[in-house]
Coordinates of C-alpha atoms in Angstrom, one line a residue:
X1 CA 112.7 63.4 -228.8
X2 CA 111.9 66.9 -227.3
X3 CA 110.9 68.3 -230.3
X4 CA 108.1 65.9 -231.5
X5 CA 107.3 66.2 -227.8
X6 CA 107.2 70.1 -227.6
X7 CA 105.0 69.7 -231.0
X8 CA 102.4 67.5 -229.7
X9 CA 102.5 69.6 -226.5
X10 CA 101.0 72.3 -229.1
X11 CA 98.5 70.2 -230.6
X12 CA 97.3 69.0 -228.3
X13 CA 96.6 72.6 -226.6
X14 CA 95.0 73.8 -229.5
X15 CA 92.6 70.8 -229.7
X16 CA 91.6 71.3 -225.7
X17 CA 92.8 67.5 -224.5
X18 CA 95.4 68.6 -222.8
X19 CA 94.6 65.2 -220.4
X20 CA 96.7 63.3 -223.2
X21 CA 99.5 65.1 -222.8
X22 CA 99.2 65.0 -218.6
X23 CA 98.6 61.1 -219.4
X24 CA 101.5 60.8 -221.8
X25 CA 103.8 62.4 -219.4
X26 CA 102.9 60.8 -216.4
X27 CA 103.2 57.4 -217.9
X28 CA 106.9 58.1 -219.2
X29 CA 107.7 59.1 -215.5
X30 CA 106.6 55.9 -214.2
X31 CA 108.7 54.3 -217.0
X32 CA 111.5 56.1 -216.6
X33 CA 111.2 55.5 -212.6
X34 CA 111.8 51.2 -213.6
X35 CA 114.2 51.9 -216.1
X36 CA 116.0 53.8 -214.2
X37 CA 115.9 50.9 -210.9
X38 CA 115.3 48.1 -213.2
X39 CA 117.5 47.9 -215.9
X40 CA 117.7 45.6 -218.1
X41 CA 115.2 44.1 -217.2
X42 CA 112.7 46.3 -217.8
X43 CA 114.4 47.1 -221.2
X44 CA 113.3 43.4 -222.1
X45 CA 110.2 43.8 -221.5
X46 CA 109.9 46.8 -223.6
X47 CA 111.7 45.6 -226.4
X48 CA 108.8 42.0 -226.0
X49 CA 105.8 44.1 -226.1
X50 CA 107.0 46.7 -228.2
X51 CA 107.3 49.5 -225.6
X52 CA 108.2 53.1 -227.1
X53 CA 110.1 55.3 -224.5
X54 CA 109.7 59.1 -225.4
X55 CA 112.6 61.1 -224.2
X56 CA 110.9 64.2 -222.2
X57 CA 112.3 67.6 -222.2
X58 CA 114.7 68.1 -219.0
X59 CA 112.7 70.8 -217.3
X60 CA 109.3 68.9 -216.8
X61 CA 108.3 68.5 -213.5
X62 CA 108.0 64.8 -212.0
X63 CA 104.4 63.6 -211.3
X64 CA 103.5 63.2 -207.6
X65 CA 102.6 59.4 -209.2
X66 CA 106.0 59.1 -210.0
X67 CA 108.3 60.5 -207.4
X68 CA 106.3 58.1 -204.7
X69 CA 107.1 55.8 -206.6
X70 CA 110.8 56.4 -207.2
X71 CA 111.0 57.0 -202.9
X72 CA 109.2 53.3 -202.4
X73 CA 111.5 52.0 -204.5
X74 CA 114.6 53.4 -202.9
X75 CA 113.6 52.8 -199.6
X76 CA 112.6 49.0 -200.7
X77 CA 116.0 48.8 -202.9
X78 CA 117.9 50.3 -199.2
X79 CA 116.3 46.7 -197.5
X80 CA 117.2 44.6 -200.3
X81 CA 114.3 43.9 -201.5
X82 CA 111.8 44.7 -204.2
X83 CA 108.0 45.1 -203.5
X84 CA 106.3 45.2 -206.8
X85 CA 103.1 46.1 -204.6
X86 CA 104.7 49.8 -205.1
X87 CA 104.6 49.5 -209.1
X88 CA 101.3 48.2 -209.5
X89 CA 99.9 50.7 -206.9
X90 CA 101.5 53.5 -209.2
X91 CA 99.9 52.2 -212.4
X92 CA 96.6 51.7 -210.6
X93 CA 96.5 55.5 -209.2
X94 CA 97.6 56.3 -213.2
X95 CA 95.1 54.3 -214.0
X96 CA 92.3 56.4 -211.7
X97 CA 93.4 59.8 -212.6
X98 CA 93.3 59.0 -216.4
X99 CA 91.5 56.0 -217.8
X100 CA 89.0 55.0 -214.8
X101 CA 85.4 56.0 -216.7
X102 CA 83.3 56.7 -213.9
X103 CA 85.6 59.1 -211.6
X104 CA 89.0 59.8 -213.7
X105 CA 89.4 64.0 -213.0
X106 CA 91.1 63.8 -216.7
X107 CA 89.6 61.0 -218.2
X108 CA 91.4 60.4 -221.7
X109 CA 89.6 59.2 -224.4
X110 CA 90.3 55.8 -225.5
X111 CA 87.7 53.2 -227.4
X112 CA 86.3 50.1 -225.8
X113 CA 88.4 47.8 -227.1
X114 CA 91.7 49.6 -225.2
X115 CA 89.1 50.3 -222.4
X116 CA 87.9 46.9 -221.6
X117 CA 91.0 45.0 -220.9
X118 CA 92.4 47.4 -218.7
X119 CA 88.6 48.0 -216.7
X120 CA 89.1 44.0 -216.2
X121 CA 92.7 44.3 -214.7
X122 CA 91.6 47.2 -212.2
X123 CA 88.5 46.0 -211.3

């Protein structure tokens, strides 16, 4: 909800990573984006891997990640079909601005074990 949001917006300025909050926000964009054209679908695949969607205040200001990606998919949804090439290419540039170890301008911090399986999906 926007408060636990709003409080971990604090926290996480006071304890300078600031990245997790740009990651954390960027990721419910792109989440919102499939729920949003994929419904339910997407909500079953949620519910399977135990997906948590975080409900971010109003006035935030949709990632450049994220508003491609809702423009692919409207142009794609306006020729009646879906390219998921558009999805994956979102989650991969997420996946360079935030996770990728050797160039990611924010870099969050996450242990090997989270690391490794997504290095072997990206690479």
């Amino acid at each position: 909800n926007k408060l636990s949001y709003e409080a971990f917006m604090e926290f996480v300025s006071l304890e300078f990573s600031m990245e997790n909050l740009l990651f954390l926000t960027e990721y419910q964009q792109l989440l919102d984006v499939l729920y949003a054209t994929f419904e339910p679908k997407v909500s079953a695949v949620a519910k399977v891997h135990d997906i948590t969607r975080i409900q971010l205040p109003k006035n935030i200001v949709r990632s450049k990640i994220a508003e491609t990606l809702q423009q692919n998919l409207e142009l794609s949804a306006a020729e009646e079909t879906v390219n998921t090439d558009y999805v994956l290419r979102a989650f991969r540039e997420l996946y360079d601005k935030y996770i990728e170890a050797a160039n990611a301008p924010f870099e969050i911090n996450l242990s090997y074990q989270k690391r490794t399986p997504l290095r072997r999906i990206y690479h």
